[in-house]
Coordinates of C-alpha atoms in Angstrom, one line a residue:
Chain D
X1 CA 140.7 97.6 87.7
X2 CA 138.4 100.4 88.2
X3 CA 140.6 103.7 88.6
X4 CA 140.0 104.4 92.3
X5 CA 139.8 100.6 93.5
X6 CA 142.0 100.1 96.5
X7 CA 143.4 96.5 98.2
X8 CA 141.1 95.7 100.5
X9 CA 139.1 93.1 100.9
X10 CA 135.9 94.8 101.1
X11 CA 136.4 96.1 97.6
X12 CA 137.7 92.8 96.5
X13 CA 134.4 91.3 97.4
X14 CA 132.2 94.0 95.9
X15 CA 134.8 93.7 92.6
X16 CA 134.0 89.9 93.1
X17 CA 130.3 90.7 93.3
X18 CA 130.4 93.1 90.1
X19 CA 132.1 90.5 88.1
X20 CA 129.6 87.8 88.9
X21 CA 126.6 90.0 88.2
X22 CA 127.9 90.9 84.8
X23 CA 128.9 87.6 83.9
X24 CA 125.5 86.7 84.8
X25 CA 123.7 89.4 82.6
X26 CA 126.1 88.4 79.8
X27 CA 125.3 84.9 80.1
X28 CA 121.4 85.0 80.3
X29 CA 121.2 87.8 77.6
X30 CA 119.7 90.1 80.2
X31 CA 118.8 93.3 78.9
X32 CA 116.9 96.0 81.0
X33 CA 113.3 96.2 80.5
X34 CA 112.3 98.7 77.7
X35 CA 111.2 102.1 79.3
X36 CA 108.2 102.4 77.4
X37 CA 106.7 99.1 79.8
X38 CA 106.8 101.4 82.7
X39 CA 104.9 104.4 81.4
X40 CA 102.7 102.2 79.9
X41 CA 101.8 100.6 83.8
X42 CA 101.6 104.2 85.6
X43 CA 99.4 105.8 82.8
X44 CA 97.6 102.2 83.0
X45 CA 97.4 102.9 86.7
X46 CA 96.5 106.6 86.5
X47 CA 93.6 105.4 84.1
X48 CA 92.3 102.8 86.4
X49 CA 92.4 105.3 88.8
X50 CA 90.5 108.0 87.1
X51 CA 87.9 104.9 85.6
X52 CA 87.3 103.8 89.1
X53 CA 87.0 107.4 90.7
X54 CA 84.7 107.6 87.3
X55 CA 82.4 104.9 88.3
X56 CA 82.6 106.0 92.3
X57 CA 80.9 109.6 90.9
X58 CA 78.6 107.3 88.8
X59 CA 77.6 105.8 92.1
X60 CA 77.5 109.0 94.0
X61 CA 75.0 110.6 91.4
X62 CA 72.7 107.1 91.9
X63 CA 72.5 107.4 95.3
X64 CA 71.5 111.0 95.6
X65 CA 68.7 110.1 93.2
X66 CA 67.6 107.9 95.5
X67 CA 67.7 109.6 98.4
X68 CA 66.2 113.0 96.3
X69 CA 63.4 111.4 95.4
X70 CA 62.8 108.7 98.3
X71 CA 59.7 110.8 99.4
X72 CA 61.1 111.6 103.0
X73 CA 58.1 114.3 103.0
X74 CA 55.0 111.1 103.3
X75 CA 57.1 108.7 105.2
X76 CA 53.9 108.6 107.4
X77 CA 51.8 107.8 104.9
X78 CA 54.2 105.3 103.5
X79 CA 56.1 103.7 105.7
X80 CA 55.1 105.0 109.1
X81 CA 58.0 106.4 110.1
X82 CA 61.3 108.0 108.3
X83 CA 63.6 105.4 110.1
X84 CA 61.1 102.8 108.2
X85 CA 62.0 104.7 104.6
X86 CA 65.2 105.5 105.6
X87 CA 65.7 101.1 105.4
X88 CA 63.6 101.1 103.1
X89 CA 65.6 102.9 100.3
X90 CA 68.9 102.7 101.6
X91 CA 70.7 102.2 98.3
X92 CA 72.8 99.7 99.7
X93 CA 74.2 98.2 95.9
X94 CA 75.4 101.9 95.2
X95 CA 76.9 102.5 98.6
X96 CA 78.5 99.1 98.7
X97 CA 79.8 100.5 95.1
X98 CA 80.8 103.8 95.7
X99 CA 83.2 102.4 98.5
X100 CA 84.7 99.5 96.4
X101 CA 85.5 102.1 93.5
X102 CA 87.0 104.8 96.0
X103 CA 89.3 102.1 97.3
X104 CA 90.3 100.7 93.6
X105 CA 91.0 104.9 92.5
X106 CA 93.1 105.0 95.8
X107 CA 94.8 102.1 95.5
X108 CA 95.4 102.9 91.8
X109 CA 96.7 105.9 93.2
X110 CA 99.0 104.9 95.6
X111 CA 100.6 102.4 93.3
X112 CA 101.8 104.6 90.9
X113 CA 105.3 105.8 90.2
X114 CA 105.5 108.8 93.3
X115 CA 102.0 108.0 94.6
X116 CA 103.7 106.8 97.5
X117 CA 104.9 110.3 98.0
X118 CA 101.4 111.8 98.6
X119 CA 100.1 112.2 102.1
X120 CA 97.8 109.6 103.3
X121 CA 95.2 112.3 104.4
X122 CA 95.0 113.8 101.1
X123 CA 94.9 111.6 98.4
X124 CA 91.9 109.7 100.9
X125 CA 90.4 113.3 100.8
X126 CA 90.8 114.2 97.2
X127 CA 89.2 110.6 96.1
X128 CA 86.4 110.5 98.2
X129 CA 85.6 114.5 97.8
X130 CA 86.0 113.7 93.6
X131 CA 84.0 111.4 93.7
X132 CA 80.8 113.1 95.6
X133 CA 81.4 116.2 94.3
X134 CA 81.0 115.0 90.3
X135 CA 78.3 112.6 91.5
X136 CA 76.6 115.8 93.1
X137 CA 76.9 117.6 89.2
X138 CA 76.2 114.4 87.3
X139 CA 73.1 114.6 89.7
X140 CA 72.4 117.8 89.5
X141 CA 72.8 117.9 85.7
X142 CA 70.0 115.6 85.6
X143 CA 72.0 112.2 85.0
X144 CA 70.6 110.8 88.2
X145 CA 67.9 109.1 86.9
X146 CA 70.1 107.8 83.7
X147 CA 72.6 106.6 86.0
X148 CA 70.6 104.7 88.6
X149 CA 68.2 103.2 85.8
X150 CA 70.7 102.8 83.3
X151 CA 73.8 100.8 85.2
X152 CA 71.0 99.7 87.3
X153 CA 70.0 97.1 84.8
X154 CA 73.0 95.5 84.7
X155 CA 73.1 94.7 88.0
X156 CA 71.9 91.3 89.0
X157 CA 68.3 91.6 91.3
X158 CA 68.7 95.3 91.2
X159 CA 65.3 97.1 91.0
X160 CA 65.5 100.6 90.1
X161 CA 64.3 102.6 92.5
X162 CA 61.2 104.6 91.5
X163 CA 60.0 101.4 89.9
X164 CA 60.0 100.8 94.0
X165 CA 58.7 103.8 94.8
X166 CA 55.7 103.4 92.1
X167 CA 54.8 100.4 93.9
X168 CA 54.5 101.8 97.0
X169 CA 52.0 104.1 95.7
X170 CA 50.2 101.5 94.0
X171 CA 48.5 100.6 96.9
X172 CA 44.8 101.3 97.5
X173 CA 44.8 98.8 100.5
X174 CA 46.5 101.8 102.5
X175 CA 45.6 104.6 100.5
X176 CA 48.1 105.5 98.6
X177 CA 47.8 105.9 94.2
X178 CA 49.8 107.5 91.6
X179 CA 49.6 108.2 88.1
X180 CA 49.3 110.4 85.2
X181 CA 46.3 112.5 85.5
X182 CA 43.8 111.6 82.1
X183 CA 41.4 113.5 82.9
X184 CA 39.6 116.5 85.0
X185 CA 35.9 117.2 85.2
X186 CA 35.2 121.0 84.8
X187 CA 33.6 121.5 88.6
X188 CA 37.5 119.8 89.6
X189 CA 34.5 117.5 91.2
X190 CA 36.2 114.2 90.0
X191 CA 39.4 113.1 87.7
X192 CA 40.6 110.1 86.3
X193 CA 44.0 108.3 87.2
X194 CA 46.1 106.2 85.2
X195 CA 48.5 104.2 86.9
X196 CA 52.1 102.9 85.2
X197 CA 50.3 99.6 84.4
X198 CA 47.6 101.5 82.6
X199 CA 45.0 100.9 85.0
X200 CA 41.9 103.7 85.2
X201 CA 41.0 105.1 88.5
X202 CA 38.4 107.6 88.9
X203 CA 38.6 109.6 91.8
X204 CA 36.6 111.6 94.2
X205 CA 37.7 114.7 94.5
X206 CA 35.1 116.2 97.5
X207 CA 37.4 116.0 100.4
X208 CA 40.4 118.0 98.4
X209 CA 41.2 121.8 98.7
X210 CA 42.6 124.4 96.4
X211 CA 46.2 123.4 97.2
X212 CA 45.2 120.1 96.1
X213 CA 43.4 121.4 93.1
X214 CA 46.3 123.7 91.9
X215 CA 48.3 120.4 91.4
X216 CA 45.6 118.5 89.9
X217 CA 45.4 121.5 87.5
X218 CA 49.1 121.5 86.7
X219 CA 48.9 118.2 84.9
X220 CA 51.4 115.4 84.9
X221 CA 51.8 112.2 87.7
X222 CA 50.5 113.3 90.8
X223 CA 50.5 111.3 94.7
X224 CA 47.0 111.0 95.7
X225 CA 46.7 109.8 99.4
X226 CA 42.7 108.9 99.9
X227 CA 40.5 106.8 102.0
X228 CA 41.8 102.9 102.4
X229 CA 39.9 100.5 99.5
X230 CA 39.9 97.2 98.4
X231 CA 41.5 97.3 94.7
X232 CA 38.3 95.3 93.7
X233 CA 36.1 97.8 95.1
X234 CA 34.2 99.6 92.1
X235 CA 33.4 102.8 93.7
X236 CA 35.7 105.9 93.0
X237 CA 38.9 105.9 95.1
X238 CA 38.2 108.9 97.9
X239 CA 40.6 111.5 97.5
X240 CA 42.0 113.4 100.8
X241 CA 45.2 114.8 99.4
X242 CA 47.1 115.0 96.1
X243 CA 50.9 116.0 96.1
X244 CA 53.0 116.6 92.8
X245 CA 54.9 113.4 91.6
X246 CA 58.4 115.5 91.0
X247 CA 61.6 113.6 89.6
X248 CA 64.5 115.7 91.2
X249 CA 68.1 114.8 88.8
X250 CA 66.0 113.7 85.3
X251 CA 65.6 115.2 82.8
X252 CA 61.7 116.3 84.0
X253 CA 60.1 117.6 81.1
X254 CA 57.1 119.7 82.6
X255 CA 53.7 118.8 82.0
X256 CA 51.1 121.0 80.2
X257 CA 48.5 122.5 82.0
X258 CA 45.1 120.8 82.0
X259 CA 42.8 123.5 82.7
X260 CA 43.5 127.3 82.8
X261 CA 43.8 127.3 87.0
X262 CA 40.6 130.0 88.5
X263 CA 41.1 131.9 91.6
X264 CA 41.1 129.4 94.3
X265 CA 38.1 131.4 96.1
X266 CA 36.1 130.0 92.6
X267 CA 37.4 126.1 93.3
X268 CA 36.5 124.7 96.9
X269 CA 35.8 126.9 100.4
X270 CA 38.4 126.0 102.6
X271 CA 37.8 124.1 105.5
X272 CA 38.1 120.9 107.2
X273 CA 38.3 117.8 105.7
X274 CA 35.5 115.4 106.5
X275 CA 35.9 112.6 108.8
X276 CA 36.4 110.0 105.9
X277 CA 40.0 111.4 105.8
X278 CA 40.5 112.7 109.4
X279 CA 40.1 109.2 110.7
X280 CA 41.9 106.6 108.0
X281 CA 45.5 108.7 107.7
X282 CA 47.9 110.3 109.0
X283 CA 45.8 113.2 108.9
X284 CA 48.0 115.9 110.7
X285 CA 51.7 115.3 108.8
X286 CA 50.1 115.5 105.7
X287 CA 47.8 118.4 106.6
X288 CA 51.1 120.3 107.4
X289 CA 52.9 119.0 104.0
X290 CA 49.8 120.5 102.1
X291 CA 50.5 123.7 104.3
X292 CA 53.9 123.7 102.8
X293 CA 53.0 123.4 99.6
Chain S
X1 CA 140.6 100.0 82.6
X2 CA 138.9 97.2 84.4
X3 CA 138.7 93.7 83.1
X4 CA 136.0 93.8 80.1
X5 CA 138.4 97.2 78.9
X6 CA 136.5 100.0 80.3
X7 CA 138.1 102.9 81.7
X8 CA 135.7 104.6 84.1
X9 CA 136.9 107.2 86.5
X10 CA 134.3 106.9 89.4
X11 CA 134.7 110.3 90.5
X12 CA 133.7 112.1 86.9
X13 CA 130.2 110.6 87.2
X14 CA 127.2 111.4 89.1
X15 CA 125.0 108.0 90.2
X16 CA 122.2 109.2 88.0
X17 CA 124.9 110.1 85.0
X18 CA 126.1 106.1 85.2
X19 CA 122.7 104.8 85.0
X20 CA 122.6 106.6 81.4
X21 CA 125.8 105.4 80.5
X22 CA 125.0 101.8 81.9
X23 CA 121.8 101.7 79.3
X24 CA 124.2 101.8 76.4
X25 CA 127.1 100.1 77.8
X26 CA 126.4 97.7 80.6
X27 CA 130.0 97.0 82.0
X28 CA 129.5 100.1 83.6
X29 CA 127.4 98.5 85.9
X30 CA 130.3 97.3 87.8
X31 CA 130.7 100.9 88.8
X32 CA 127.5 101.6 90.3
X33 CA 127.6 97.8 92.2
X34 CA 131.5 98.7 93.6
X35 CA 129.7 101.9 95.3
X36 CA 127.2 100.9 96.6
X37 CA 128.2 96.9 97.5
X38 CA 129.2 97.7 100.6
X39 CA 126.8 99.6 101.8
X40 CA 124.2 97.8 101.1
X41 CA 125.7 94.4 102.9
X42 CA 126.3 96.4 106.0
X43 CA 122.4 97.4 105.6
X44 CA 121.4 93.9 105.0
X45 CA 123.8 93.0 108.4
X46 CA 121.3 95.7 110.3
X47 CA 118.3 94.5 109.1
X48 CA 119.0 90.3 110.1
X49 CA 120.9 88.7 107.4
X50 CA 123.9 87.4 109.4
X51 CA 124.8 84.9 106.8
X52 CA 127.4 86.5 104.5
X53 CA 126.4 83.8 101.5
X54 CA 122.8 84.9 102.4
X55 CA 123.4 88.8 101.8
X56 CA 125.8 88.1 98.8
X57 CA 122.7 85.9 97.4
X58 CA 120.4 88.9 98.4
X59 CA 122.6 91.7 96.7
X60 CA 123.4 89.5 94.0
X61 CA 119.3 89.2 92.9
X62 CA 119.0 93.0 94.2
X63 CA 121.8 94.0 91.5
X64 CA 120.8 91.9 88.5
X65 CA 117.1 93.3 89.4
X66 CA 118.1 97.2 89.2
X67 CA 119.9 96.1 86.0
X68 CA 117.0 94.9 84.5
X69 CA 114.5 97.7 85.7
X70 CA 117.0 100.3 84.9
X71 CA 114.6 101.9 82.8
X72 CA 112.4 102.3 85.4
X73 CA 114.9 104.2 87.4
X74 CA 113.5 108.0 88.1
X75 CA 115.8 110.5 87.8
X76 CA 114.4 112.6 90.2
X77 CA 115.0 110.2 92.7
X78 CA 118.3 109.5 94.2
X79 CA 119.9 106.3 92.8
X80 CA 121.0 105.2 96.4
X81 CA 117.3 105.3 97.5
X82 CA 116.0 103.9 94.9
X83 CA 118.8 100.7 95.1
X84 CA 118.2 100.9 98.8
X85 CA 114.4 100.4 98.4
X86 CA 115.3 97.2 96.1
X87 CA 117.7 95.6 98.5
X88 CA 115.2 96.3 101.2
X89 CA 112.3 94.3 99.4
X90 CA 114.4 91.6 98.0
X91 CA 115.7 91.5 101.8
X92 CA 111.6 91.3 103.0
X93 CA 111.4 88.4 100.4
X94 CA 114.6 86.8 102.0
X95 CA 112.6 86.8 105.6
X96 CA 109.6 85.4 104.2
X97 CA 111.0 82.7 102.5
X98 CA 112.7 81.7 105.3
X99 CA 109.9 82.2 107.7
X100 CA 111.8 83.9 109.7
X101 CA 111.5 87.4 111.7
X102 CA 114.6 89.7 111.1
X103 CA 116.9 89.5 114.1
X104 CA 119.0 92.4 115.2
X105 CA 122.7 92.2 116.6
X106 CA 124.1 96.2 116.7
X107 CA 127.9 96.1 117.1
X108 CA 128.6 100.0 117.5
X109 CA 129.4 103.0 120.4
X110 CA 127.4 103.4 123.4
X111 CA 127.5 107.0 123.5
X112 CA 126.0 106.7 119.8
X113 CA 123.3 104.2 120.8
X114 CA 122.2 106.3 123.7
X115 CA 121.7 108.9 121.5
X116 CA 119.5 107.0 119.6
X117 CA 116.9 107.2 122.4
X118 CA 117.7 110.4 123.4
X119 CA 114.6 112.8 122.6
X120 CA 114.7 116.3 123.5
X121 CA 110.7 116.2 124.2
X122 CA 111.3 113.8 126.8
X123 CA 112.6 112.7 130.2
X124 CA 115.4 111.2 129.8
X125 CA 116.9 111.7 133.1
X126 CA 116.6 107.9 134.1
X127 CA 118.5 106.8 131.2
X128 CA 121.5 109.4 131.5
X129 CA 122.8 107.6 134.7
X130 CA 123.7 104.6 132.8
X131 CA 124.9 103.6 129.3
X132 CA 123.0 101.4 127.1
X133 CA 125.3 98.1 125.5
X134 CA 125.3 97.2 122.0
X135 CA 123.3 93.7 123.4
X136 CA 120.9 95.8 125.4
X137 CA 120.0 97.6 122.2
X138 CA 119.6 94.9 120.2
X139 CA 117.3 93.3 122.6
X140 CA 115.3 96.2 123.1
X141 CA 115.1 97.0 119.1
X142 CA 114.1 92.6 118.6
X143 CA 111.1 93.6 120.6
X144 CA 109.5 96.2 118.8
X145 CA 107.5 95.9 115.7
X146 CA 109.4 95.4 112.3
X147 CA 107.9 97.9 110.7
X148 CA 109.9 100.5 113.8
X149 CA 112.6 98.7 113.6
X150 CA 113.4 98.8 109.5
X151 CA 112.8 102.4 109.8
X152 CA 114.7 103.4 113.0
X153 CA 117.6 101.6 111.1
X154 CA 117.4 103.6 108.1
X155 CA 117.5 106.6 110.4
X156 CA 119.6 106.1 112.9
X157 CA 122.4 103.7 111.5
X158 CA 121.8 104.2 107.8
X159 CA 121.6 108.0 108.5
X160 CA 118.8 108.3 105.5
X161 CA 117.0 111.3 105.6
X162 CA 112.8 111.3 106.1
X163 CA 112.7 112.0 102.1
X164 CA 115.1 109.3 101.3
X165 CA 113.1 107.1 103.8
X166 CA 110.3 107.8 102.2
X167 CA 111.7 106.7 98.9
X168 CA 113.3 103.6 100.1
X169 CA 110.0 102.2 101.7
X170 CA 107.5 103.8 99.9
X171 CA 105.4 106.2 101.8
X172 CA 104.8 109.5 102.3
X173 CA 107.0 111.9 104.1
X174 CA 104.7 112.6 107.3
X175 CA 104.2 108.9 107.6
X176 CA 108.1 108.4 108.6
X177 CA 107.8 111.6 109.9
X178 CA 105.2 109.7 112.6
X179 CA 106.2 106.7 112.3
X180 CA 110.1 107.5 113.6
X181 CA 108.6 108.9 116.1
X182 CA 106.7 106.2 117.3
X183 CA 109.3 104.3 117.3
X184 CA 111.3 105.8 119.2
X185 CA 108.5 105.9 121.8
X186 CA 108.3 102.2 121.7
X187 CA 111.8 101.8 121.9
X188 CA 112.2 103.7 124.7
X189 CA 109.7 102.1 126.5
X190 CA 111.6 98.6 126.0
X191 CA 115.0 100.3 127.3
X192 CA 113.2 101.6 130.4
X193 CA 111.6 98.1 131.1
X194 CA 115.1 97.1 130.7
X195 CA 116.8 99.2 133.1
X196 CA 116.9 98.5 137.0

């Protein structure tokens, strides 16, 4: 008998109940688990956690890239409106994601030894603020770009985005051209385009301005919004605008210059832009872009 | 000495002390079940399980479980809420087996149930002309959610405190914090339905 056990029945049953559990444990060879199983689940769990909160900031710095380099500045040119980008580039595979892999890191979380303990608010709060926060330095480090290409392949019918975003300027039909500048006549009078595919286009530089020409000057991939043309058409592409063809979160490695830039007095009088331009585009959003510039 | 030969003196050891001891020399298991047997069958009476083969059944499996995930046993926890939290889930696994939602029959004072509902926030001036019965009670505490209900009864009739609640069903501290009070809300909204 246990030292302080009294008569009554109560602790006659729980004696009872004491006996039969350790005649069971004797008789099935029960043993208690080793200890070394249970550190090995909540450091399992706390890795989990910290892979999944991993591949959340992962997601994070993808879908800044996107949206850094979506191009919300010629929406009117592209897509007619910024609601119309907005759908367009909407990275829904990252978003879709970033979510699934906050909820795995919480649930990782929660379900190890005293995460239980921590306050609802907080640990939803820490994850989710983790997460965006390294995506925004991955990002910002210049791992956007990896990222989004990089795991992008991976995924099944995933495009990477500025392979979208090319495309869109690939489009003479509306306007719209990109490329790596080849070459640049010495009167900035004309220049030649070559696209990602490695198609030549020469272009008409007449309607652009010293802005315009500054950029052309700079070297590098460069937007050119001109007049609308067949892509069969064989005369030069007619140039209203160029803008700079910037990567925001790659590692960018800038261009060298073309041509030593003259004073802008010495390149083109400014002025308006003749009605080849003023009637095809959005001529007044990107009049005020170039403005900006 | 009990049976197997071991001489254990219940009141030298600490809960948390046993468990050590229990890891080298499991007879002294006997000790921890004897403490807490009890207990836990009158807990498994307030949560539904009427049957006594049931809750000897339930605290049998709940026993030989803590036995073999001793090891996982934090120290920094109290062994009671940490044997509580098991009976409670092996008691949750009882229901659903059974398909069958937790009943409650409360055999105890009516001047301790009416303080159950008593909330110094609120009006309780329609309640104070009349005491609540045990069956009134029970009623009123079949009708709320089971979630209020397990956790009323670790407050009110287990006397647990909000950490040790928060041990026993696993979440954090201002969760039971809110979630007590809740239930007494909806509690007392069934007792005030109730009354004339």
């Amino acid at each position: 008998m246990i030292d302080n056990s009294s008569s009554t029945k109560k602790n006659s049953e729980s004696h009872l109940l004491a006996e039969r559990v350790l005649t069971k444990i004797s008789r099935e060879h029960m043993t208690p688990r080793p200890r070394w199983r249970y550190v090995f689940r909540n450091r399992a769990l706390w890795i989990a956690a910290v892979l999944a909160l991993g591949i959340a900031a992962l997601s994070s710095a993808a879908i800044l890239f996107i949206l850094a380099n979506a191009g919300w500045r010629y929406a009117p040119a592209t897509h007619g409106n910024t609601f119309a980008l907005l759908l367009a580039v909407l990275p829904s595979v990252w978003l879709v994601a970033l979510i699934l892999f906050i909820v795995a890191g919480y649930w990782n979380i929660r379900h190890t030894a005293r995460g239980y303990r921590y306050p609802l608010p907080l640990v939803v709060a820490m994850v989710v603020l983790f997460s965006v926060l390294s995506g925004a330095v991955l990002f910002t480090a210049g791992f956007g770009q990896e990222v989004e290409e990089g795991i992008g392949a991976y995924v099944p019918f995933y495009h990477p985005f500025l392979g979208q975003e090319r495309s869109w300027w690939l489009d003479t039909s509306h306007g719209l051209l990109m490329g790596r500048i080849v070459t640049l006549s010495p009167d900035f009078s004309s220049f030649t385009l070559q696209t990602s595919s490695g198609v030549l286009w020469h272009i008409n530089t007449s309607d652009l301005r010293s802005a315009d020409i500054t950029i052309l000057a700079r070297g590098g991939t460069v937007r050119v919004v001109g007049v609308p043309r067949a892509a069969t058409s064989t005369t030069p592409f007619h140039a209203c605008f160029v803008f700079p063809w910037e990567i925001r979160g790659s590692f960018f490695t800038p261009p060298i210059p073309l041509v030593a830039l003259p004073p802008p007095s010495e390149i083109i009088s400014r002025g308006e832009r003749s009605k080849l331009c003023k009637g095809v585009r959005p001529y007044k959003p990107l009049r005020a872009l170039e403005q900006g510039e | 000495m009990n049976k197997r030969g071991v001489r254990i003196d219940t009141q030298d050891f600490t809960d948390e002390q046993i468990v050590h001891r229990v890891l080298r020399d499991k007879e002294q298991f006997a000790i921890l079940i004897e403490r807490y047997a009890d207990k836990l069958a009158r807990y498994l009476e307030r949560l539904g399980v009427f049957v006594r083969e049931d809750r000897e059944d339930i605290l049998q499996n709940s026993f030989l479980n803590a036995y073999r995930n001793l090891n996982s046993f934090d120290p920094t926890l109290s062994f009671s809420s940490w044997m509580y939290r098991i009976v409670h889930n092996e008691a949750m696994s009882f229901f659903r087996r059974k398909k069958a939602r937790p009943e409650v029959k409360l055999n105890i004072e009516d001047e301790i149930l009416f303080s159950f509902i008593e909330d110094e926030d609120a009006d309780t001036s329609a309640h104070t002309e009349r005491r609540l019965s045990s069956e009134e009670l029970s009623r009123a505490m079949d009708k709320i959610p089971d979630r209020y209900r397990e956790i009323l009864t670790l407050y009110f009739f287990e006397e647990r405190s909000y950490t040790e609640i928060s041990d026993i069903l696993e979440m954090p501290i201002g969760t039971v914090s809110t979630r007590i009070h809740r239930a007494k809300c909806a509690l007392r909204k069934q007792l005030v339905d109730r009354l004339p």
